[in-house]
Amino acid sequence: MRGSVTEPAPPRSGRRTRRTAGAVAAAALLLPLLGAAPPPDTSESSAGLLQRTFASAATEYHVPQSVLLAVSYLQSRWDTHDGAPSVTGGYGPMHLTDAHTALATATEHFADGTEDARGDSARPALHPGVRVPQNSALPARLRTLPKAAALTGIPAERLRTDAAANVAGGAALLAAAQRDLHQPLSADPAAWYGAIARFSGADDTATAAAYANDVFDVLHTGEERTTDAGQFVALAAQPELRADTAQLELTGLHPAADDGTECPTTVSCEWIPAPYAQFGDNDYGNHDLADRPASQSIKYIVVHDTEGSWDTTIGLVQDPTYVSWNYTIRSTDGLIAQHVKAKDVAWHAGNWYINAKSIGIEHEGFLASPDAWYTEAMYRSSARLVKYLSEQYGIPLDRQHILGHDTVPGPTTSTIPGMHTDPGPYWDWRHYFELLDHPFKHKGKKHRVVTGGVVTILPDYATNQPAYTGCVTKGQPCAAHGSGEVRLYSDHDEKSALIKDIGMGTTPTTDVNDLSSRASTGQQYTVADTWGDWTAIWYLGQKAWFENPASAPTAVGSTGVVITPKAGLTSVPVYGRAYPEASAYPSGVPAQSISPLPYTIPAGQKYVAGDKVPGEYYYAVTFSTDSHEVVVGKDLYYEIQYGHRVEFVRAADVDVVPAAKAGRHHGHGHGK
């Protein structure tokens, strides 16, 4: 959105805020039940069970086993999620969709009017009053499980909860698609391109082809991993495999329109514009016209989740009285919709400085639903889009520039408690950056962490399972699940108090939306201390401890630019935006206040910095672009990783200092 709902804005009469909760609550969406994965079964008899399941289904339905494995990997990475449905009502390793059942369950589950999963008031709650549509009203891509039940004779309940049945259902669907194309049930994976494209459920050739190409990319490279149920599954690489792409013409799908979208050729992209419309009292929505990057640089990409279904989200961005973002990515097949051109400024981040210098990407999903998984198809499509945007606009691929919405700073003190918390602790940043071809690296041996040095937070996503509450009911435990975050304490003891964020004004909790005492994968901090298996970092002006055992490290030694208050200063202020000094504003453009947040950096503390930038403000308060202007100051700022969110400090207040070099292994330190 443009700024936060409470962020002070340049004067504009009748400034539009958001749709009412009632208007949004009527929209249908798919919210899955949560389910805790069982403890991994690593016994010899079961270790290869899922692999054998794929082999058995492939033999029974005459589908190449490698095709079945590759399609399943793209949908679920072979995970079962203990029978819980994905954000689009998909079940099991093959992501067979039964959205009608998932939606009906979600309606019962949230009949008590659970709060909006974002944990703030920025978007109205969508859960209450959901209408359950008839199965026939859902697109075919959201009801593949009933079709699989008809093909196999396996009851729908088994297809939802039994992995072997689910894989058989997926094999039956692929075989049926191959027969529909009048193609033989060949043992050659290359002959299944058209059937894979049809399996995607896409409506157009571009989306279907992008999906099939991704499957063949998995076939080319191969994959292996241990699933959430403790099953090791492997797919051997077939680098010489060449798909029969001509089969796409047999699918009967319509071609996608060439509508000038700004996307790489390796994804499917369509133009669904966010309207630029004027209302009464000189108000307008839902974005601002600009001329980026000629007028101002694009420095950030902000990763969001939708907190609603694809259809609901697309409906909202087409409403001129609502907020906007640049792209939305669909869970089932990775289809990308572009809504706002990169040259223009979307209202999405809750911070006008970030909005003016960023591109926002929404991903179909829910942050508080750990088993409403983000599909591999969506992760890969998103990564390709971000790589493309990075190349187009010179955006570095690191956590200082690829921001989660949960790391965007509150621009003023009053806005801090209402800032967004998506995509949340269950977004897999480690995997995402591997797909970006920029995996997080460590310096030297993995356990080399030294006081005064820099660490990158890097837990193993699957085995790192900090306890969260509030996913379904406030205060109640969330299902155990992998996470990319570590919890921070005031001492090297889990029984000590959690780190407090004074900007929030509340006692810190383990709630899934409470960011007070959490550090996320890829974020970098300066090491303040070590003690045994614990590491302390400078965080929110405090020494914050987290477990970092040598046997299973959650952070690794790395390098970075480090800043500290200039000598003689007891502390320096921290800002939520990098605005110019008052003298930089020309006549006719009101000077914006440079308001420090309630945070400071005390003398002696060190923080990892990103870019050094001049203060900048985009003046755009009218529908007509005649008065729009970019104001650039002389004062310089550093972006820093201060807490969970990034913040800014004036360059004149700090010195850049060398980080300590790793000279010993992580081990017993001298304590707090």
XYZ file of C-alpha atoms in Angstrom:
672
model
C 0.000 0.000 0.000
C 1.002 3.640 -0.226
C 2.571 4.372 3.126
C 0.901 2.849 6.140
C -2.697 3.510 7.081
C -1.420 5.780 9.812
C 1.685 7.198 8.143
C 1.592 10.971 7.857
C 1.233 11.895 4.194
C 1.549 15.040 2.149
C -1.737 16.944 2.336
C -4.386 15.622 -0.002
C -8.075 16.285 0.548
C -10.195 13.210 1.064
C -7.289 10.793 0.830
C -8.622 7.322 0.100
C -7.835 4.551 2.573
C -9.144 0.971 2.176
C -12.208 -0.998 1.366
C -14.462 -1.844 4.269
C -14.118 -5.203 5.953
C -17.616 -6.169 4.901
C -16.904 -5.659 1.234
C -13.807 -7.805 1.333
C -15.159 -10.480 3.656
C -17.663 -11.605 1.053
C -14.876 -12.681 -1.289
C -14.305 -16.440 -1.469
C -10.846 -17.695 -0.597
C -9.090 -20.915 0.172
C -7.673 -21.224 3.683
C -6.351 -24.664 4.604
C -6.337 -26.414 7.945
C -3.070 -26.704 9.733
C -1.525 -30.089 10.376
C 1.605 -31.079 12.215
C 3.892 -33.354 10.244
C 4.633 -36.664 11.996
C 8.129 -37.301 13.277
C 10.368 -38.463 10.436
C 10.339 -42.255 10.048
C 13.903 -43.156 9.173
C 13.693 -46.915 9.728
C 15.284 -49.073 7.044
C 11.941 -50.550 5.989
C 10.336 -47.156 5.361
C 13.247 -45.043 4.125
C 12.519 -45.879 0.470
C 8.755 -46.308 0.750
C 7.787 -43.122 -1.088
C 10.355 -43.820 -3.818
C 8.811 -47.288 -4.286
C 5.371 -45.695 -4.341
C 6.363 -43.607 -7.350
C 7.782 -46.695 -9.061
C 4.620 -48.702 -8.431
C 2.273 -45.967 -9.699
C 4.445 -45.397 -12.756
C 4.236 -49.105 -13.630
C 0.493 -49.355 -13.017
C -0.446 -46.330 -15.150
C 2.379 -46.606 -17.705
C 3.872 -43.207 -16.926
C 7.681 -42.802 -16.854
C 8.736 -42.765 -13.215
C 11.016 -39.792 -13.830
C 8.086 -37.748 -15.199
C 5.971 -38.608 -12.175
C 8.786 -37.651 -9.812
C 9.558 -34.388 -11.616
C 5.919 -33.250 -11.685
C 5.544 -34.074 -7.993
C 8.747 -32.214 -7.128
C 7.515 -29.095 -8.869
C 4.223 -29.259 -6.972
C 5.288 -30.235 -3.460
C 9.007 -31.135 -3.413
C 7.604 -34.624 -2.559
C 6.278 -33.489 0.833
C 2.955 -34.798 2.173
C 2.149 -32.037 4.708
C 0.375 -34.708 6.767
C -2.707 -34.432 4.577
C -3.138 -30.674 5.046
C -4.158 -28.769 1.885
C -2.097 -26.098 0.196
C -3.240 -22.513 -0.216
C -5.139 -23.564 -3.348
C -6.643 -26.709 -1.834
C -4.006 -29.095 -3.166
C -3.262 -32.343 -1.320
C -0.319 -34.704 -1.112
C 2.878 -35.108 -3.098
C 1.054 -34.631 -6.416
C -0.839 -31.545 -5.197
C -4.202 -32.933 -6.310
C -6.662 -30.088 -5.850
C -9.996 -30.354 -4.065
C -10.618 -26.688 -3.372
C -14.316 -27.163 -2.584
C -13.488 -29.461 0.351
C -10.591 -27.268 1.539
C -12.730 -24.146 1.416
C -15.671 -25.759 3.204
C -13.314 -26.923 5.957
C -11.759 -23.489 6.255
C -15.192 -21.887 6.596
C -16.021 -24.142 9.544
C -12.549 -23.706 11.003
C -12.732 -19.905 11.052
C -16.372 -19.547 12.048
C -15.235 -17.734 15.194
C -14.002 -14.768 13.153
C -10.285 -15.259 13.631
C -8.169 -12.133 13.218
C -6.514 -11.320 9.938
C -3.424 -13.529 9.659
C -1.233 -10.561 8.844
C -1.535 -9.524 12.472
C -2.358 -5.903 11.701
C -5.226 -3.774 10.436
C -3.694 -2.952 7.082
C -6.087 -5.278 5.284
C -9.511 -6.241 6.584
C -10.021 -9.792 7.834
C -11.081 -12.069 4.995
C -12.030 -15.227 6.864
C -15.564 -14.678 8.244
C -18.576 -15.006 5.991
C -16.821 -16.983 3.258
C -19.218 -18.414 0.678
C -18.470 -21.998 -0.375
C -18.990 -22.246 -4.140
C -20.266 -25.323 -5.923
C -17.556 -27.555 -7.332
C -18.717 -26.698 -10.831
C -18.037 -23.009 -10.140
C -14.343 -23.673 -9.543
C -11.837 -23.731 -12.421
C -10.598 -27.176 -13.456
C -7.152 -26.508 -11.989
C -8.756 -26.406 -8.504
C -10.605 -29.745 -8.752
C -8.152 -32.307 -10.080
C -8.595 -34.616 -7.066
C -12.253 -35.508 -7.845
C -11.172 -36.301 -11.408
C -8.378 -38.533 -10.087
C -10.905 -40.305 -7.867
C -13.093 -41.021 -10.901
C -10.131 -42.325 -12.916
C -8.720 -44.585 -10.202
C -11.786 -45.580 -8.178
C -9.893 -44.513 -5.049
C -12.084 -42.595 -2.568
C -11.374 -38.861 -2.390
C -10.567 -39.059 1.315
C -7.748 -41.527 0.629
C -6.405 -39.349 -2.173
C -6.244 -36.447 0.298
C -4.551 -38.304 3.143
C -2.694 -41.335 1.749
C 0.543 -40.566 -0.095
C 0.506 -43.761 -2.153
C -3.067 -43.154 -3.288
C -2.231 -39.536 -4.059
C 0.725 -40.508 -6.268
C -1.469 -43.058 -8.048
C -4.052 -40.351 -8.654
C -1.424 -38.076 -10.172
C -0.179 -40.871 -12.426
C -3.739 -41.548 -13.592
C -4.238 -37.869 -14.455
C -1.007 -37.764 -16.470
C -1.941 -40.946 -18.345
C -5.403 -39.570 -19.074
C -3.902 -36.335 -20.408
C -1.566 -38.332 -22.662
C -4.499 -40.359 -24.042
C -6.562 -37.194 -24.573
C -3.759 -35.923 -26.811
C -3.906 -39.256 -28.724
C -0.318 -39.987 -27.744
C 1.032 -43.415 -26.772
C 1.873 -44.188 -23.134
C 5.548 -44.048 -24.031
C 8.435 -45.005 -21.787
C 10.318 -41.997 -23.164
C 9.930 -38.949 -20.852
C 10.469 -36.625 -23.843
C 7.151 -37.778 -25.288
C 5.139 -36.458 -22.310
C 5.596 -32.708 -22.774
C 2.002 -32.093 -23.874
C 0.505 -34.173 -21.061
C 2.611 -32.328 -18.490
C 1.462 -29.017 -19.944
C -2.168 -30.138 -19.612
C -1.554 -31.432 -16.067
C -0.672 -27.863 -15.022
C -4.333 -26.848 -15.338
C -3.282 -23.684 -17.176
C -5.706 -21.994 -19.551
C -3.170 -20.751 -22.106
C -0.182 -22.145 -23.952
C 2.356 -19.776 -22.394
C 1.510 -20.774 -18.810
C 1.284 -24.456 -19.694
C 4.608 -24.325 -21.535
C 6.339 -22.498 -18.664
C 5.122 -25.223 -16.293
C 6.220 -28.062 -18.595
C 9.600 -26.396 -19.112
C 10.065 -26.266 -15.345
C 9.300 -29.988 -15.083
C 11.863 -30.723 -17.766
C 14.346 -28.485 -15.973
C 13.922 -30.750 -12.918
C 14.406 -33.779 -15.197
C 17.579 -32.263 -16.649
C 19.201 -31.381 -13.327
C 17.833 -34.146 -11.096
C 16.928 -33.677 -7.446
C 17.187 -35.484 -4.136
C 15.988 -34.638 -0.657
C 14.465 -35.989 2.537
C 10.778 -35.089 2.782
C 8.793 -33.741 5.714
C 7.827 -37.344 6.559
C 11.473 -38.483 6.665
C 11.429 -40.141 3.242
C 14.526 -39.919 1.050
C 13.564 -39.502 -2.611
C 15.929 -39.141 -5.564
C 15.540 -38.335 -9.251
C 18.578 -38.951 -11.453
C 19.611 -36.161 -13.804
C 18.863 -36.582 -17.517
C 20.785 -33.644 -19.026
C 20.487 -34.954 -22.620
C 16.693 -35.255 -22.519
C 14.955 -33.136 -25.176
C 11.228 -32.580 -24.857
C 8.840 -32.843 -27.792
C 7.652 -29.258 -27.410
C 5.631 -29.495 -30.631
C 3.035 -31.380 -28.585
C 1.933 -28.038 -27.153
C -0.081 -27.481 -30.331
C -2.136 -30.583 -29.508
C -3.335 -29.285 -26.132
C -6.070 -27.055 -27.529
C -5.082 -24.235 -25.202
C -5.381 -20.667 -26.446
C -2.276 -18.530 -26.913
C -1.558 -15.839 -24.331
C -1.988 -12.240 -25.435
C 1.150 -10.241 -26.192
C 0.323 -7.361 -23.876
C 3.703 -5.808 -23.165
C 4.222 -7.276 -19.714
C 7.625 -6.822 -18.087
C 8.605 -10.428 -17.455
C 11.349 -12.804 -18.521
C 10.613 -15.151 -21.413
C 11.035 -18.141 -19.094
C 7.762 -17.495 -17.252
C 4.134 -17.016 -18.178
C 2.948 -13.472 -17.597
C -0.313 -11.612 -18.239
C -1.346 -7.975 -17.884
C -4.154 -7.353 -15.372
C -3.853 -3.605 -14.761
C -4.374 -1.852 -11.463
C -6.559 1.158 -12.368
C -5.296 4.698 -12.177
C -8.532 6.519 -11.416
C -9.619 9.878 -10.005
C -12.353 10.292 -7.397
C -14.080 13.280 -5.856
C -12.309 15.819 -3.641
C -9.100 15.480 -5.673
C -8.555 11.949 -4.417
C -7.321 9.118 -6.633
C -6.001 5.544 -6.661
C -4.473 3.066 -6.667
C -0.867 3.954 -7.565
C 1.227 6.888 -8.795
C 2.585 7.487 -12.262
C 6.338 8.017 -12.443
C 9.307 7.600 -14.755
C 11.563 5.086 -13.039
C 14.453 4.420 -13.379
C 15.092 7.667 -15.281
C 13.602 9.813 -12.499
C 14.749 7.714 -9.538
C 16.448 4.374 -9.046
C 14.670 1.134 -8.188
C 16.668 -0.359 -5.307
C 14.350 -2.886 -3.663
C 12.066 -5.811 -4.412
C 9.517 -6.526 -1.672
C 8.233 -10.101 -1.238
C 4.631 -10.294 0.025
C 2.049 -13.018 0.494
C -1.566 -12.389 -0.476
C -3.446 -13.604 2.624
C -6.178 -14.598 0.188
C -6.838 -16.674 -2.889
C -5.741 -15.783 -6.402
C -9.228 -14.694 -7.456
C -9.757 -12.588 -4.339
C -6.383 -10.909 -4.735
C -6.855 -10.161 -8.431
C -10.239 -8.637 -7.616
C -8.709 -6.360 -4.994
C -5.898 -4.998 -7.157
C -8.455 -4.135 -9.874
C -10.365 -1.968 -7.401
C -9.121 1.646 -7.667
C -10.120 2.316 -4.045
C -7.778 -0.418 -2.810
C -3.983 -0.601 -2.737
C -1.724 -1.901 -5.488
C 1.420 -3.896 -6.139
C 3.363 -4.714 -9.269
C 2.958 -8.486 -9.637
C 0.956 -11.433 -8.252
C 2.127 -15.052 -8.604
C -0.304 -17.988 -8.620
C 0.400 -21.031 -6.473
C -0.812 -23.868 -8.701
C 1.294 -23.180 -11.774
C 3.434 -20.076 -11.145
C 1.446 -17.828 -13.485
C 2.444 -14.171 -13.034
C 0.044 -11.266 -13.380
C 1.520 -7.784 -13.722
C -0.607 -4.896 -12.467
C 1.648 -1.820 -12.332
C 4.519 -1.033 -14.691
C 7.958 -0.837 -13.110
C 8.235 2.823 -14.081
C 5.266 3.647 -11.824
C 4.988 3.542 -8.031
C 2.658 0.979 -6.463
C 1.237 1.408 -2.955
C 2.273 -1.819 -1.282
C 5.019 -1.572 1.333
C 3.602 0.609 4.119
C 6.515 3.032 3.757
C 6.450 5.744 1.070
C 10.246 5.897 0.790
C 10.366 2.131 0.101
C 7.334 2.307 -2.229
C 8.992 4.969 -4.359
C 12.121 2.848 -4.787
C 10.728 -0.698 -4.975
C 8.753 -3.299 -6.882
C 6.206 -5.343 -4.912
C 5.478 -9.014 -5.643
C 2.532 -10.807 -4.020
C 2.597 -14.616 -3.674
C -0.623 -16.578 -3.218
C -0.438 -17.828 0.367
C -0.968 -17.355 4.097
C 1.845 -16.615 6.531
C 0.149 -18.271 9.522
C -0.546 -21.564 7.730
C 2.682 -23.548 7.773
C 1.241 -26.410 5.759
C -0.456 -24.178 3.200
C 2.750 -24.589 1.321
C 4.176 -22.345 -1.323
C 4.580 -24.614 -4.338
C 7.898 -25.134 -6.037
C 6.257 -23.864 -9.228
C 5.573 -20.524 -7.510
C 9.029 -20.296 -5.925
C 10.707 -20.920 -9.297
C 8.510 -18.505 -11.199
C 9.112 -15.830 -8.574
C 12.874 -16.400 -8.608
C 12.989 -16.044 -12.398
C 11.028 -12.815 -12.204
C 13.286 -11.400 -9.464
C 16.446 -12.351 -11.387
C 15.036 -10.577 -14.442
C 14.158 -7.441 -12.456
C 17.567 -7.524 -10.773
C 19.270 -7.496 -14.160
C 16.957 -4.812 -15.574
C 17.396 -2.345 -12.711
C 20.723 -3.284 -11.126
C 19.187 -4.565 -7.870
C 21.671 -6.662 -5.862
C 20.438 -10.110 -4.864
C 20.824 -9.959 -1.075
C 18.593 -9.410 1.956
C 19.395 -5.683 2.023
C 17.635 -5.310 -1.347
C 15.297 -8.313 -1.615
C 13.095 -7.455 1.342
C 10.276 -9.354 2.938
C 7.318 -7.138 3.715
C 8.134 -8.026 7.317
C 11.532 -6.315 7.010
C 10.217 -2.993 5.664
C 10.649 -0.385 8.436
C 7.860 1.663 9.941
C 8.450 5.180 8.580
C 7.461 6.905 11.844
C 7.109 5.865 15.467
C 3.319 5.650 15.319
C 3.379 3.272 12.338
C 5.720 0.648 13.826
C 3.067 -1.532 15.564
C 0.935 -1.722 12.405
C 3.621 -2.757 9.940
C 3.104 -5.990 8.039
C 4.555 -9.361 9.000
C 4.373 -11.320 5.730
C 5.661 -13.537 4.177
C 6.373 -14.802 7.692
C 8.607 -17.437 9.286
C 7.612 -20.236 6.914
C 8.868 -18.585 3.727
C 12.006 -20.518 2.727
C 14.541 -17.745 2.043
C 17.427 -20.209 1.836
C 15.784 -22.177 -0.975
C 14.599 -18.969 -2.650
C 18.120 -17.547 -2.869
C 19.415 -20.855 -4.196
C 16.849 -20.525 -6.992
C 18.125 -16.969 -7.535
C 21.591 -18.486 -8.090
C 22.822 -16.426 -5.126
C 22.986 -18.889 -2.224
C 24.023 -17.469 1.122
C 27.720 -18.079 1.661
C 29.918 -18.426 4.691
C 33.544 -17.500 5.242
C 35.838 -20.353 6.068
C 34.511 -23.228 8.112
C 30.806 -23.206 8.890
C 31.282 -22.782 12.617
C 33.765 -19.923 12.424
C 32.008 -17.162 14.342
C 34.028 -14.537 16.183
C 33.120 -11.591 18.408
C 33.177 -8.409 16.330
C 32.762 -10.378 13.111
C 29.754 -10.660 10.828
C 27.339 -13.583 10.789
C 24.650 -14.558 8.308
C 21.591 -16.241 9.809
C 21.388 -19.614 8.065
C 19.525 -22.416 9.866
C 18.559 -25.661 8.156
C 14.954 -24.922 7.200
C 13.525 -28.418 7.660
C 15.075 -29.213 11.047
C 14.924 -25.689 12.501
C 11.500 -25.634 14.167
C 11.103 -22.799 16.694
C 7.786 -22.890 18.512
C 5.178 -20.356 17.380
C 1.682 -19.603 18.603
C -1.383 -17.941 17.141
C -1.577 -19.592 13.719
C -5.199 -20.593 14.305
C -6.163 -19.337 17.761
C -4.406 -16.597 19.700
C -2.003 -18.080 22.237
C -2.353 -21.658 21.019
C 0.656 -23.524 19.576
C 1.143 -23.636 15.830
C 1.857 -26.946 14.142
C 5.522 -27.927 14.331
C 7.130 -26.922 11.060
C 10.413 -25.927 9.477
C 11.320 -22.253 9.598
C 14.020 -19.911 8.377
C 14.110 -17.869 11.602
C 15.903 -18.079 14.948
C 14.574 -16.790 18.248
C 16.472 -14.166 20.226
C 16.863 -14.030 24.013
C 18.273 -11.548 26.517
C 20.780 -14.137 27.760
C 22.312 -17.430 26.634
C 19.409 -19.402 28.088
C 16.027 -20.320 26.586
C 14.443 -19.497 29.952
C 15.611 -15.888 29.766
C 13.357 -13.100 28.503
C 12.785 -12.597 24.820
C 14.334 -9.509 23.248
C 11.933 -6.569 23.459
C 11.188 -4.170 20.605
C 10.481 -0.829 22.291
C 8.840 0.435 19.104
C 6.082 -2.154 19.498
C 5.279 -1.065 23.042
C 4.253 -4.601 24.024
C 5.746 -7.569 25.832
C 7.346 -9.882 23.257
C 5.674 -13.221 22.571
C 6.133 -16.274 20.366
C 3.106 -15.283 18.272
C 3.635 -16.004 14.584
C 3.152 -12.290 13.824
C 5.396 -10.947 16.608
C 8.720 -9.931 15.043
C 10.242 -8.505 18.233
C 12.765 -11.257 18.853
C 13.400 -13.025 15.551
C 16.223 -13.016 12.999
C 15.655 -14.399 9.526
C 17.692 -16.436 7.042
C 20.121 -14.320 5.045
C 20.054 -11.359 7.426
C 23.482 -10.231 8.614
C 24.449 -8.963 12.045
C 27.621 -8.126 13.971
C 28.609 -10.638 16.642
C 28.489 -9.097 20.112
C 29.582 -12.152 22.109
C 29.714 -15.961 22.227
C 29.078 -18.482 24.993
C 29.316 -22.212 24.347
C 26.677 -23.066 21.761
C 25.215 -19.554 21.870
C 25.956 -16.479 19.762
C 24.976 -12.889 20.620
C 24.381 -10.199 17.990
C 23.744 -6.465 18.213
C 19.992 -6.160 17.602
C 17.592 -3.276 18.354
C 20.281 -1.609 20.455
C 20.662 -4.718 22.619
C 22.762 -7.847 22.911
C 20.511 -10.625 21.589
C 21.386 -14.308 22.039
C 20.433 -17.315 19.909
C 21.453 -20.962 19.886
C 24.148 -21.707 17.333
C 25.619 -25.120 18.111
C 28.599 -26.337 16.132
C 26.763 -29.615 15.444
C 23.838 -27.833 13.790
C 24.759 -24.186 13.146
C 22.014 -21.613 12.684
C 24.413 -18.833 11.607
C 27.708 -18.760 9.746
C 30.665 -16.401 9.655
C 30.584 -14.039 6.690
C 31.690 -10.582 5.571
C 29.983 -7.207 5.402
C 30.222 -3.447 5.854
C 29.978 -2.515 9.544
C 29.051 0.875 11.037
C 29.305 2.211 14.591
C 28.581 5.634 16.199
C 31.313 8.220 15.693
C 33.751 8.610 18.544
C 32.447 10.922 21.249
C 28.759 10.214 20.566
C 26.909 8.311 23.280
C 24.299 7.158 20.773
C 22.919 7.992 17.320
C 19.292 8.100 16.116
C 17.719 5.562 13.786
C 15.261 6.420 11.013
C 12.590 4.520 9.113
C 13.135 6.397 5.855
C 15.960 8.299 4.179
C 14.441 11.707 3.474
C 16.366 14.821 2.336
C 17.306 17.732 4.566
C 14.804 20.621 4.586
C 16.996 22.879 2.432
C 16.825 20.383 -0.474
C 13.097 20.939 -1.140
C 12.266 23.363 -3.963
C 9.521 25.944 -3.748
C 6.109 24.323 -3.956
C 7.194 21.004 -2.437
C 6.543 20.825 1.333
C 9.601 19.694 3.279
C 9.032 16.309 4.921
C 9.991 15.857 8.536
C 13.038 13.771 9.332
C 11.578 11.960 12.316
C 13.829 9.681 14.339
C 12.283 6.457 15.587
C 12.374 5.436 19.268
C 15.490 3.430 18.455
C 19.171 4.369 18.871
C 22.588 2.812 18.367
C 24.555 3.189 21.616
C 28.275 3.840 21.495
C 30.296 0.677 20.961
C 27.573 -1.249 19.148
C 28.080 -2.278 15.512
C 25.573 -3.036 12.746
C 25.905 -4.421 9.244
C 25.149 -1.817 6.574
C 23.850 -2.002 3.039
C 23.886 0.891 0.586
C 25.012 4.437 1.286
C 22.349 6.639 -0.308
C 21.344 10.311 -0.492
C 18.089 11.388 1.111
C 15.290 11.148 -1.451
C 11.573 11.958 -1.582
C 9.098 11.493 -4.423
C 6.497 14.265 -4.302
C 3.332 12.821 -5.889
C 0.099 13.961 -4.267
C -2.070 14.788 -7.287
C -3.716 12.767 -10.056
C -2.041 14.933 -12.661
C 1.688 14.315 -12.935
C 2.493 17.983 -13.600
C 3.527 18.639 -10.000
C 5.311 15.320 -9.406
C 8.964 15.768 -8.513
C 11.860 13.764 -7.121
C 13.759 15.639 -4.402
C 17.335 14.502 -3.726
C 19.334 15.880 -0.803
C 22.994 16.091 0.094
C 22.712 14.298 3.425
C 23.705 10.638 3.092
C 22.277 7.607 4.885
C 23.284 3.989 5.442
C 20.657 1.292 5.341
C 21.366 -1.061 8.267
C 20.081 -4.392 9.571
C 18.955 -3.075 12.951
C 16.389 -5.600 14.208
C 14.171 -7.898 12.183
C 13.520 -4.895 9.933
C 16.030 -2.730 8.093
C 16.391 0.895 9.189
C 18.506 3.940 8.265
C 21.200 6.035 9.987
C 22.756 9.315 8.854
C 26.227 8.720 7.441
C 27.428 11.817 9.319
C 26.601 10.090 12.617
C 28.587 6.899 12.077
C 31.938 5.516 11.010
C 32.576 2.487 8.823
C 34.814 0.131 10.753
C 36.422 -3.191 9.819
C 34.708 -6.318 11.039
C 36.814 -8.737 13.043
C 38.230 -11.544 10.958
C 37.442 -15.122 11.808
C 40.455 -16.349 13.672
C 39.100 -19.179 15.752
C 36.305 -21.682 15.755
C 32.996 -20.934 17.386
C 33.201 -22.103 20.956
C 33.035 -21.163 24.603
C 33.176 -17.397 25.025
C 33.389 -15.171 28.035
C 29.664 -14.640 28.390
C 27.287 -11.753 28.692
